[in-house]
Amino acid sequence: MRIAFAGNPNSGKTTMYNALTGMSEKVGNWAGVTVGRKESPLKEEYSHGQEVIAVDLPGAYSMSPFTPEEGITSEYVRERHPDAIINIVDATNLSRSLFFTTQLLELGVPVVVALNKSDINEKENTVIDVAALEQKLGCPVIKTVSTEKTNSGLKELVDKAISLNGKGQVAPYVQADIDLHDKNQVDAEDRKRFSFVNDIVSQVETRQTLSSKSNAEDRLDSILLNKVSGILIFAAVMWLVFTISQAWLGPLVADWLVGYIEGFQEWVTEKMADSPAILTTIVADGIIGGVGAVVGFLPLVMVMYFLIALLEDCGYMARVSAVMDPIFKRVGLSGKSVIPVIIGTGCGIPAIMACRTIRDERERRATAMLSTFIPCGAKVPVIALFAGAFFAGAGWVSTVSYFLGLVLIFLGALLVKVVTGYKYRKSFFIMELPKYKIPSIKRAFFSMLERAKAYIIKAATIILVCNLVVQLMQSYDWSFRAVEEGMEHTSILASIASPFALLLIPLGFGAWQLAAAAITGFIAKENVVGTLAVVYGLTNFIDVDELAMVGGANEISVAMGLTTVSALAYLFFNLYTPPCFAAIGAMNSEMQSKGWLWCAIGLQLCTGYTVAFLVYQIGTLITEGHLGQGFVPGLIAIAVMACVVFMISRRIRADFDRQYALHGGKIPA
Amino acid sequence: MNMATIIALLAVVLIVFFAVRYIVKSKKSGAKCIGCPESGSCCKK
């Protein structure tokens, strides 16, 4: 038996799905968290030994899809004929939710309505007459609270859905036989349905808190959604998140963890004193050192995920979308583009997938192209490494990295707008703001653990294998002879990375080791740290005591031979060049256009290169009074990039004019 | 070849074998990013 979970966005479908199946799919207190279909068997305690598959669907306001992810829901319940539908209704917003319910009831599939978030109704003294609602809708209605362990109503809900297997459904409202291509007829029919729903709500619901009255939430919104104070508060909140995770609490825990990893590495080296040197290097430096360097940053990432999960849960992140909407609109995006950007702080892949909630194709592709400019969790170790080694752990490095990412999204969108001739089209943004709530520490904790588990698995698999390969390539030359100490530049790794290093001279970091680390970063961004650990033979990137004592001029900065300016340029190069291959693959499937994909990769490469070039050259001019190495070749490279963008823009505009021209593309004399 | 070398060699072979096996299995099951808690489910249509 298959039970589909359908309902409006942010009605609590995935929370209920997780509670019933034991899964831990991503939940969030805003509309549009789920953008794909998910399936899993119900827990034994709910299915009573039967095979019952729960299908979690993206939120939808109606059966007429408005956005691509709404289309998934509509297509599934219409075409795949589930055995029953559990319609999750936000009990705090009955009139809006029942529009979709009445459409589901018309499909003939048995429906059980879950009156979710009933606990909030009780707090607000809103009473819903469940028996009357059941009678009006012609289907069972059960009060539920998915977040409760006991008395959640979930058992009763599932039992009812299972008992309806094989039965039909009578609709209380049947849509008239209208021409669905006629907008006026569809509008009139929708109004009739709304009137039917409002009539039901007026009979079954008694409210103490009227939406027309201003309450504490509205007053808070007036501050958080204000176009000046809203942005200032957002900047302050994000600064606090990055500073706590990457400068205060995170490094303290990481320092302790790294101490153990370093101790283990020393112990292994000691035990292998009589083993062949190459084997000791592979085990101690390649595997333990490389993986340990990445794992050492885990506490920083965990603290950041925990804080962001709290912000998501309390309802603040949805407000950020509304605040950013006017700014993003100026560059051809909208507040909808903010959701992928926020998700992108965790991982670029779900961020790109979240672009499905954007209806406009150009806006959707532009957001997918640009959202990875926000540093994801995998880039946190890279930021923390450079902030620690070159800037004495200064919190401003991560804050600047994230806000520069936002600025690049803004500028990139502006460029896409100019190149695609956006002025011909319009964009709009409608978003339902969720209620504020006290964030669940438990949920944030588990969300953090999930991410930590993923990070460890990645370190123990893909990063371990990469580090091993890097170590072997550094230890041998092309004749497969072991490279002697001091002759690393003759290794396989050096010979592959050196040509790339030449291109990086105008950016201030023309060493083959740094080029190799940047290249392995395309497999997984954590690899930048792992590879640097292997090629420079360093493990302890987090030494709070040393940083405090010497303020940056430490072992790491000495080994890499970078100035603070070139270190910042290298950091930005790694942050703003294309993301890992997995994220590029996600971009490919979401954009569904090879042209857009290659433009995205090109734009990101040009952006990373240009930002690093500007930081290094201007920074060197300010700090040392002269331009850095390779200024002219770098300038030529950037001029070539600008010419390519100009040519693409001209071509798109010419195609556009040809498409809409009335006189064969020529202006008559 | 001493005992430490044998143990280290065995450990390297086993670790790499299990790491590669995990990567291959994950890729076959549709995961785009190894270790991701979404396990590719975010990409399903």
XYZ file of C-alpha atoms in Angstrom:
714
model
C 0.000 0.000 0.000
C 1.218 3.519 -0.831
C 0.145 6.562 1.139
C 0.930 9.972 -0.346
C 1.576 12.903 1.993
C 0.279 16.029 0.309
C -0.460 19.514 1.573
C 0.452 23.179 1.385
C 4.092 24.236 1.776
C 5.298 24.450 5.391
C 2.318 22.489 6.730
C 4.642 19.930 8.364
C 4.573 17.082 5.828
C 8.240 16.140 6.100
C 8.188 16.375 9.905
C 5.280 13.919 9.911
C 6.961 11.718 7.274
C 10.137 11.587 9.391
C 8.143 10.723 12.527
C 6.286 7.899 10.749
C 9.204 6.398 8.832
C 12.157 7.105 11.129
C 13.904 8.948 8.298
C 15.694 12.254 8.838
C 14.849 14.221 5.730
C 15.602 17.912 5.799
C 12.912 20.005 7.484
C 12.761 23.768 7.855
C 10.382 26.417 9.054
C 9.727 27.916 5.621
C 7.930 27.021 2.421
C 9.818 25.015 -0.196
C 12.224 22.848 1.825
C 11.104 19.646 0.059
C 11.609 19.895 -3.695
C 11.572 16.211 -4.655
C 9.572 13.063 -3.934
C 10.776 10.836 -1.096
C 9.619 7.315 -0.258
C 10.162 5.031 2.707
C 8.262 2.222 4.495
C 6.337 3.167 7.633
C 7.740 2.067 10.993
C 6.483 -1.303 12.236
C 4.518 0.333 15.074
C 2.398 2.186 12.492
C 2.156 -0.387 9.683
C 1.326 -3.417 11.914
C 3.355 -5.791 9.732
C 1.876 -4.664 6.412
C 4.048 -3.163 3.689
C 3.011 0.463 3.734
C 5.121 2.957 1.786
C 4.908 6.628 2.721
C 5.491 9.087 -0.122
C 6.502 12.599 0.925
C 5.644 15.145 -1.766
C 6.680 18.790 -2.186
C 4.210 21.356 -0.886
C 1.533 22.626 -3.284
C -1.180 25.254 -2.994
C -3.329 23.711 -5.710
C -3.491 20.944 -8.291
C -2.614 23.481 -10.999
C 1.185 23.589 -10.699
C 2.682 27.046 -10.422
C 6.286 26.000 -9.840
C 8.220 22.900 -11.020
C 8.137 21.221 -7.599
C 4.361 21.721 -7.327
C 4.157 19.862 -10.640
C 5.776 16.803 -8.988
C 2.951 16.657 -6.414
C 0.205 17.245 -8.939
C 1.600 14.631 -11.339
C 2.041 12.027 -8.577
C -1.442 12.181 -7.039
C -3.078 12.441 -10.459
C -1.104 9.851 -12.441
C 0.381 7.379 -9.949
C -2.876 6.638 -8.088
C -1.724 6.197 -4.465
C -3.947 3.929 -2.336
C -4.680 6.761 0.088
C -3.743 10.383 0.576
C -2.928 11.920 3.932
C -3.635 15.588 3.383
C -1.642 17.588 5.907
C -3.541 20.767 6.690
C -2.037 23.637 8.659
C -4.708 23.989 11.359
C -3.592 27.556 12.022
C -4.472 28.541 8.448
C -7.525 26.510 7.576
C -9.055 28.709 4.885
C -5.892 28.688 2.787
C -5.278 24.951 3.223
C -8.743 23.624 2.380
C -8.619 24.901 -1.214
C -6.113 22.149 -2.042
C -8.029 19.645 0.144
C -11.210 20.074 -1.887
C -9.226 19.451 -5.075
C -7.670 16.275 -3.647
C -11.107 15.031 -2.631
C -12.189 15.208 -6.279
C -9.611 12.632 -7.396
C -11.587 9.665 -6.042
C -8.628 8.478 -3.923
C -9.520 8.093 -0.191
C -8.297 11.115 1.756
C -7.624 11.507 5.484
C -7.119 15.076 6.650
C -4.423 15.596 9.294
C -5.190 18.803 11.176
C -1.545 19.470 11.910
C -0.036 22.028 14.317
C -3.143 21.686 16.501
C -1.033 22.549 19.551
C -0.526 26.100 18.221
C -4.289 26.457 17.796
C -4.788 25.491 21.429
C -2.288 28.149 22.511
C -4.078 30.770 20.420
C -7.524 29.631 21.626
C -8.619 28.746 18.106
C -11.199 25.982 18.146
C -11.992 23.769 15.154
C -15.077 21.585 15.260
C -13.538 18.374 13.923
C -16.819 16.450 13.657
C -18.440 19.256 11.672
C -15.408 19.520 9.392
C -15.508 15.756 8.767
C -19.137 15.987 7.858
C -18.587 18.968 5.505
C -15.612 17.412 3.727
C -16.891 13.838 3.680
C -13.592 12.362 4.891
C -11.973 11.569 8.258
C -10.263 14.506 10.006
C -7.733 13.859 12.768
C -5.897 16.383 14.946
C -2.133 15.840 14.843
C 1.028 17.304 16.338
C 3.940 15.722 14.438
C 6.554 17.060 16.827
C 4.996 15.326 19.877
C 6.151 11.876 20.996
C 2.893 11.008 22.781
C -0.673 11.967 21.878
C 0.510 13.066 18.458
C -2.547 11.586 16.704
C -0.257 9.918 14.159
C -1.233 6.336 15.018
C -4.921 7.068 14.624
C -4.200 8.920 11.376
C -2.277 6.041 9.785
C -4.783 3.423 11.030
C -7.555 5.400 9.385
C -5.611 5.737 6.104
C -4.851 1.976 6.049
C -8.493 1.123 6.742
C -9.546 3.132 3.675
C -7.384 1.080 1.276
C -9.480 0.038 -1.736
C -12.329 2.415 -0.950
C -13.373 5.453 -2.973
C -13.934 9.099 -2.083
C -16.935 11.335 -2.559
C -16.112 14.986 -3.236
C -18.051 17.713 -1.386
C -17.330 20.154 -4.193
C -17.001 19.218 -7.854
C -15.429 21.580 -10.338
C -17.774 22.636 -13.131
C -17.055 21.450 -16.655
C -15.106 24.470 -17.832
C -12.589 25.229 -20.567
C -9.282 25.005 -18.660
C -7.574 27.115 -21.336
C -9.901 30.039 -20.615
C -8.312 32.110 -17.842
C -11.572 33.886 -16.976
C -13.480 30.631 -16.558
C -10.691 29.170 -14.394
C -10.596 32.347 -12.256
C -14.358 32.280 -11.758
C -14.253 28.589 -10.810
C -11.417 29.179 -8.324
C -13.406 31.996 -6.713
C -16.399 29.684 -6.347
C -14.191 27.079 -4.684
C -12.710 29.699 -2.329
C -16.217 30.820 -1.427
C -17.176 27.186 -0.704
C -14.087 26.780 1.500
C -14.665 30.073 3.349
C -18.229 29.014 4.012
C -16.976 25.763 5.628
C -14.340 27.602 7.682
C -16.863 30.115 8.999
C -18.988 27.208 10.260
C -16.262 25.071 11.858
C -13.680 27.538 13.176
C -13.837 29.914 16.137
C -10.878 32.299 16.436
C -9.822 34.460 19.380
C -6.783 35.873 17.566
C -7.909 37.628 14.410
C -5.369 38.018 11.621
C -6.478 41.631 11.144
C -5.208 42.522 14.644
C -1.549 43.434 15.164
C 0.304 41.196 17.616
C 3.871 40.810 18.940
C 4.905 38.834 15.832
C 3.759 41.672 13.589
C 5.739 44.172 15.643
C 8.850 41.996 15.422
C 8.302 41.620 11.680
C 8.138 45.386 11.277
C 11.745 45.522 12.543
C 13.135 42.366 10.920
C 11.465 43.073 7.563
C 12.390 46.752 7.464
C 14.618 47.395 4.459
C 17.323 49.089 6.582
C 17.154 47.476 10.015
C 16.344 44.072 8.468
C 19.580 44.022 6.480
C 21.662 45.323 9.393
C 20.218 42.658 11.699
C 20.855 39.962 9.070
C 24.489 41.093 8.755
C 24.895 41.064 12.547
C 23.288 37.621 12.919
C 25.492 36.072 10.239
C 28.601 37.722 11.685
C 27.728 36.170 15.043
C 27.177 32.716 13.491
C 30.522 32.752 11.694
C 32.421 34.261 14.587
C 31.060 31.775 17.142
C 31.663 28.808 14.851
C 34.977 29.785 13.320
C 36.701 32.059 15.811
C 35.297 31.423 19.301
C 33.782 28.069 20.165
C 34.726 25.999 17.079
C 38.547 26.387 17.274
C 38.594 25.642 20.999
C 36.986 22.230 20.480
C 38.991 21.665 17.293
C 42.280 22.379 19.075
C 41.525 19.595 21.528
C 40.548 17.155 18.744
C 43.602 17.956 16.623
C 45.823 17.301 19.643
C 44.588 13.692 19.695
C 44.977 13.269 15.936
C 48.533 14.608 16.080
C 49.329 12.346 19.027
C 48.035 9.335 17.062
C 50.104 10.332 14.027
C 53.258 10.579 16.169
C 52.528 7.209 17.780
C 52.124 5.507 14.371
C 55.320 7.137 13.055
C 57.183 5.898 16.115
C 55.847 2.347 15.755
C 56.793 2.303 12.072
C 60.336 3.526 12.693
C 61.796 0.358 11.116
C 59.340 0.207 8.212
C 60.176 1.450 4.694
C 60.128 5.256 4.589
C 57.604 5.338 1.737
C 55.102 3.258 3.697
C 55.524 5.408 6.798
C 54.941 8.528 4.705
C 51.817 7.069 3.092
C 50.305 5.974 6.401
C 51.403 8.797 8.698
C 51.403 11.800 6.334
C 49.068 10.714 3.537
C 46.282 8.922 5.382
C 46.447 10.092 9.011
C 47.871 13.554 8.295
C 45.658 14.342 5.289
C 42.413 12.982 6.699
C 43.237 14.288 10.193
C 43.748 17.790 8.842
C 40.235 17.734 7.367
C 38.593 16.055 10.377
C 40.267 18.624 12.648
C 37.915 21.251 11.268
C 34.818 19.177 12.027
C 33.929 21.054 15.263
C 33.873 24.379 13.384
C 31.499 22.955 10.779
C 29.321 21.333 13.452
C 28.924 24.542 15.445
C 28.002 26.434 12.260
C 25.394 23.830 11.229
C 23.905 23.874 14.725
C 23.498 27.659 14.729
C 22.071 27.767 11.206
C 19.599 24.980 12.094
C 18.411 27.101 15.039
C 17.932 30.110 12.766
C 16.025 28.041 10.210
C 13.771 26.507 12.840
C 12.758 29.743 14.532
C 11.379 31.185 11.280
C 14.015 33.886 10.820
C 15.468 32.616 7.525
C 12.122 33.024 5.740
C 12.192 36.695 6.824
C 15.641 37.043 5.274
C 14.109 36.089 1.901
C 11.559 38.859 2.252
C 14.207 41.408 3.292
C 16.512 40.510 0.415
C 13.740 40.446 -2.191
C 13.883 44.162 -3.162
C 17.680 43.987 -3.465
C 17.665 40.794 -5.501
C 14.868 42.139 -7.726
C 17.120 44.968 -8.830
C 19.435 42.429 -10.437
C 16.765 40.239 -11.999
C 16.352 37.703 -9.189
C 13.818 37.636 -6.334
C 13.465 36.673 -2.685
C 12.925 33.079 -3.869
C 16.606 33.063 -4.834
C 17.547 33.684 -1.199
C 16.376 30.196 -0.098
C 18.962 28.375 -2.271
C 21.601 30.818 -1.046
C 20.785 30.020 2.598
C 20.693 26.263 1.908
C 24.025 26.733 0.114
C 25.755 27.514 3.402
C 25.297 23.788 4.131
C 25.827 22.156 0.741
C 25.730 23.415 -2.834
C 23.802 20.429 -4.221
C 20.517 20.838 -2.283
C 20.918 24.579 -2.840
C 20.912 24.083 -6.594
C 17.980 21.663 -6.308
C 16.065 24.234 -4.235
C 16.046 26.462 -7.327
C 13.099 24.336 -8.500
C 10.825 26.510 -6.383
C 11.545 29.412 -8.766
C 9.007 29.574 -11.542
C 10.765 31.829 -14.021
C 13.246 29.776 -16.074
C 15.865 32.517 -16.500
C 15.695 33.383 -12.800
C 15.909 29.691 -11.854
C 18.959 29.073 -14.021
C 20.658 32.274 -12.872
C 20.125 31.292 -9.220
C 21.481 27.769 -9.820
C 24.474 29.348 -11.558
C 25.230 31.786 -8.735
C 24.117 30.159 -5.458
C 27.410 28.253 -5.054
C 29.263 31.545 -4.583
C 28.123 31.262 -0.952
C 30.769 29.111 0.750
C 29.330 25.679 1.601
C 30.242 23.573 4.653
C 33.054 21.897 2.707
C 34.735 25.283 2.264
C 34.632 26.073 5.995
C 37.901 24.169 6.665
C 39.606 26.152 3.886
C 38.393 29.462 5.336
C 39.305 28.427 8.877
C 42.766 27.228 7.803
C 43.669 30.523 6.142
C 41.978 32.658 8.807
C 43.971 30.767 11.453
C 47.329 30.569 9.700
C 47.504 34.068 8.211
C 45.073 36.239 10.172
C 45.475 34.890 13.726
C 42.042 33.269 13.605
C 40.264 36.549 12.898
C 36.494 36.116 12.673
C 36.195 38.787 9.983
C 37.762 36.484 7.366
C 34.756 34.140 7.297
C 32.242 36.988 7.566
C 33.914 38.781 4.636
C 34.033 35.503 2.668
C 30.269 35.026 3.019
C 29.338 38.644 2.352
C 31.690 38.796 -0.624
C 29.865 35.665 -1.849
C 26.586 37.603 -1.583
C 28.087 40.563 -3.432
C 29.329 38.236 -6.198
C 25.835 36.711 -6.491
C 24.493 40.244 -6.820
C 27.085 41.244 -9.446
C 26.794 37.907 -11.263
C 23.009 38.309 -11.450
C 23.507 41.809 -12.797
C 25.806 40.419 -15.477
C 23.317 37.665 -16.374
C 20.598 40.323 -16.511
C 22.626 42.462 -18.925
C 23.776 39.527 -21.061
C 20.294 37.976 -21.415
C 18.487 41.298 -21.975
C 16.337 40.852 -18.897
C 14.602 44.230 -19.267
C 12.001 42.555 -21.465
C 10.658 40.383 -18.623
C 9.146 40.766 -15.166
C 9.635 38.874 -11.922
C 7.492 38.728 -8.788
C 7.751 37.143 -5.361
C 4.998 35.903 -3.079
C 5.995 34.125 0.104
C 4.129 32.913 3.141
C 5.959 33.909 6.326
C 5.940 31.083 8.891
C 5.103 31.706 12.526
C 7.992 32.426 14.880
C 8.716 29.647 17.305
C 11.320 28.734 19.874
C 13.826 26.632 17.942
C 14.168 22.997 18.906
C 17.625 22.350 20.357
C 17.080 18.634 19.823
C 16.269 19.045 16.127
C 19.239 21.372 15.614
C 21.458 18.879 17.436
C 20.333 15.976 15.244
C 20.637 18.083 12.108
C 24.203 18.887 13.180
C 24.957 15.187 13.841
C 23.635 14.210 10.404
C 25.968 16.703 8.784
C 28.875 15.637 10.974
C 28.313 12.009 9.988
C 28.314 12.997 6.315
C 31.529 14.974 6.827
C 33.271 12.025 8.511
C 32.120 9.576 5.815
C 33.418 11.934 3.145
C 36.753 12.290 4.954
C 37.094 8.528 5.389
C 36.287 7.719 1.762
C 36.765 10.210 -1.026
C 39.212 12.465 0.824
C 41.244 9.528 2.124
C 41.574 8.040 -1.364
C 42.456 11.450 -2.844
C 45.112 12.077 -0.198
C 46.597 8.670 -0.806
C 46.780 9.312 -4.558
C 48.285 12.768 -3.953
C 50.852 11.276 -1.571
C 51.840 8.588 -4.095
C 52.037 11.120 -6.931
C 54.241 13.291 -4.774
C 56.458 10.400 -3.704
C 57.250 9.069 -7.194
C 58.466 10.471 -10.495
C 57.309 9.337 -13.956
C 59.878 6.489 -13.908
C 58.218 5.285 -10.681
C 61.385 5.938 -8.696
C 60.943 7.306 -5.190
C 61.550 11.069 -5.119
C 64.312 12.102 -2.757
C 63.758 14.730 -0.083
C 64.136 18.214 -1.535
C 63.474 16.938 -5.077
C 59.653 17.003 -4.866
C 59.503 19.284 -7.908
C 60.444 16.231 -10.027
C 57.415 14.239 -8.811
C 54.399 13.261 -10.917
C 52.212 15.652 -8.919
C 54.573 18.589 -9.462
C 54.839 17.969 -13.202
C 51.035 17.879 -13.566
C 50.371 20.899 -11.342
C 53.233 23.129 -12.563
C 51.595 24.265 -15.862
C 48.516 25.341 -13.878
C 50.746 27.087 -11.364
C 52.083 29.312 -14.165
C 48.561 30.610 -14.802
C 48.271 31.450 -11.116
C 51.406 33.632 -10.892
C 49.404 36.879 -11.522
C 47.244 35.874 -8.538
C 50.216 35.626 -6.169
C 50.400 31.892 -5.654
C 52.348 30.274 -8.481
C 53.590 27.302 -6.432
C 52.771 23.838 -7.815
C 51.687 22.632 -4.349
C 48.983 25.310 -4.170
C 47.870 24.599 -7.737
C 47.609 20.867 -6.926
C 45.483 21.611 -3.845
C 43.153 23.874 -5.858
C 42.733 21.163 -8.527
C 41.914 18.389 -6.022
C 39.376 20.803 -4.536
C 37.165 20.169 -7.555
C 36.661 16.584 -6.347
C 35.611 17.807 -2.883
C 36.487 21.211 -1.471
C 37.803 19.710 1.769
C 40.546 18.229 -0.396
C 42.222 21.651 -0.563
C 43.058 21.289 3.138
C 43.888 17.581 2.838
C 46.230 18.127 -0.119
C 47.971 21.091 1.540
C 48.519 18.887 4.598
C 50.066 16.169 2.430
C 52.241 18.335 0.171
C 53.574 20.502 3.006
C 53.702 17.686 5.565
C 51.514 19.537 8.068
C 48.663 18.200 10.176
C 47.954 20.612 12.966
C 46.282 23.507 11.193
C 44.506 24.559 14.387
C 46.878 25.531 17.151
C 45.137 28.118 19.238
C 48.149 28.626 21.524
C 50.587 29.145 18.680
C 48.263 31.573 16.909
C 47.806 33.549 20.093
C 51.560 33.729 20.653
C 52.814 34.583 17.195
C 49.751 36.147 15.604
C 49.935 34.460 12.229
C 53.663 34.132 11.516
C 53.512 30.441 12.314
C 54.718 27.140 10.906
C 51.959 26.949 8.294
C 52.455 30.404 6.791
C 56.214 29.862 6.720
C 55.849 26.475 4.953
C 53.496 27.838 2.298
C 55.596 30.934 1.706
C 52.594 33.176 1.120
C 52.108 36.776 2.192
C 48.836 37.627 3.933
C 47.647 39.266 0.701
C 48.434 36.277 -1.514
C 46.939 33.936 1.121
C 43.678 35.897 0.987
C 43.794 35.797 -2.824
C 44.304 31.998 -2.715
C 41.415 31.593 -0.266
C 39.052 33.629 -2.463
C 40.218 31.753 -5.569
C 39.190 28.455 -3.946
C 35.899 29.856 -2.678
C 34.631 31.495 -5.860
C 35.900 29.242 -8.671
C 33.469 26.433 -9.722
C 32.217 24.147 -6.938
C 32.971 20.406 -6.727
C 32.087 18.120 -9.671
C 29.018 16.789 -7.815
C 27.570 20.306 -7.586
C 28.384 20.933 -11.261
C 26.452 17.718 -12.050
C 23.502 19.040 -10.034
C 23.699 22.315 -11.994
C 23.612 20.351 -15.224
C 20.457 18.442 -14.272
C 18.709 21.534 -12.917
C 19.578 23.957 -15.732
C 18.767 21.464 -18.502
C 20.852 23.476 -20.913
C 24.452 22.794 -21.903
C 24.837 26.437 -22.926
C 23.824 27.708 -19.498
C 26.002 25.103 -17.767
C 29.154 26.084 -19.669
C 28.373 29.745 -19.135
C 28.027 29.016 -15.395
C 31.380 27.213 -15.218
C 33.019 29.975 -17.269
C 31.518 32.713 -15.125
C 32.676 31.045 -11.910
C 36.199 30.488 -13.231
C 36.426 34.113 -14.403
C 35.004 35.382 -11.093
C 37.414 33.382 -8.923
C 40.361 34.412 -11.097
C 39.389 38.092 -11.203
C 38.689 38.365 -7.470
C 42.022 36.704 -6.613
C 43.860 38.925 -9.136
C 42.340 42.108 -7.731
C 42.960 41.104 -4.099
C 46.608 40.206 -4.780
C 47.514 43.131 -7.050
C 45.687 45.867 -5.122
C 46.677 44.353 -1.771
C 50.349 44.210 -2.788
C 50.173 47.789 -4.035
C 48.763 48.937 -0.685
C 51.004 46.868 1.587
C 54.273 46.960 -0.385
C 53.886 50.031 -2.585
C 54.207 48.170 -5.915
C 52.132 45.843 -8.075
C 52.501 42.103 -7.648
C 54.132 39.611 -10.039
C 52.520 39.002 -13.447
C 50.291 42.074 -13.458
C 50.283 42.526 -17.227
C 49.629 38.841 -18.170
C 46.873 38.750 -15.535
C 45.308 41.899 -16.926
C 45.417 40.439 -20.446
C 43.720 37.242 -19.189
C 40.931 39.276 -17.581
C 40.538 41.434 -20.703
C 40.128 38.237 -22.773
C 37.450 37.019 -20.324
C 35.611 40.360 -20.605
C 35.733 40.113 -24.429
C 34.224 36.609 -24.316
C 31.364 37.831 -22.079
C 30.790 40.761 -24.464
C 30.684 38.427 -27.491
C 28.204 36.078 -25.760
C 26.033 39.039 -24.822
C 26.038 40.341 -28.400
C 25.137 36.913 -29.751
C 22.231 36.470 -27.318
C 20.890 39.936 -28.101
C 21.201 39.342 -31.855
C 19.280 36.051 -31.469
C 16.670 37.836 -29.368
C 16.201 40.622 -31.933
C 15.992 38.081 -34.761
C 13.363 36.093 -32.853
C 11.057 39.069 -32.381
C 11.797 41.063 -35.552
C 8.846 41.730 -37.861
C 10.950 42.478 -40.935
C 13.331 39.508 -41.177
C 15.695 40.955 -38.619
C 16.391 44.077 -40.771
C 15.123 47.564 -40.119
C 13.366 48.810 -43.248
C 14.779 51.890 -44.924
C 59.556 -7.308 7.030
C 58.679 -6.536 10.660
C 55.256 -6.833 12.304
C 54.553 -3.081 12.239
C 55.118 -3.006 8.478
C 52.830 -5.980 7.903
C 50.077 -4.446 10.037
C 50.475 -1.067 8.297
C 50.354 -2.664 4.848
C 47.266 -4.664 5.750
C 45.612 -1.576 7.250
C 46.296 0.499 4.127
C 44.933 -2.212 1.813
C 41.811 -2.728 3.941
C 41.117 0.979 4.417
C 41.477 1.715 0.710
C 39.408 -1.345 -0.251
C 36.504 -0.335 2.012
C 36.730 3.330 1.034
C 36.627 2.537 -2.691
C 33.827 0.001 -2.174
C 31.775 2.593 -0.305
C 32.326 5.175 -3.049
C 31.338 2.737 -5.818
C 28.232 1.550 -3.919
C 27.131 5.114 -3.197
C 27.560 6.155 -6.807
C 25.610 3.115 -7.983
C 22.756 3.951 -5.596
C 22.502 7.407 -7.173
C 24.328 9.556 -4.612
C 25.813 12.663 -6.175
C 27.962 13.528 -3.195
C 29.619 10.796 -1.099
C 28.430 10.816 2.507
C 25.642 13.307 1.876
C 22.709 12.649 4.229
C 20.343 13.373 1.333
C 21.894 10.369 -0.521
C 20.787 11.672 -3.869
C 17.139 11.884 -2.786
C 17.274 15.638 -3.241
C 17.765 15.061 -6.964
C 14.783 12.710 -7.504
C 11.979 14.128 -9.645
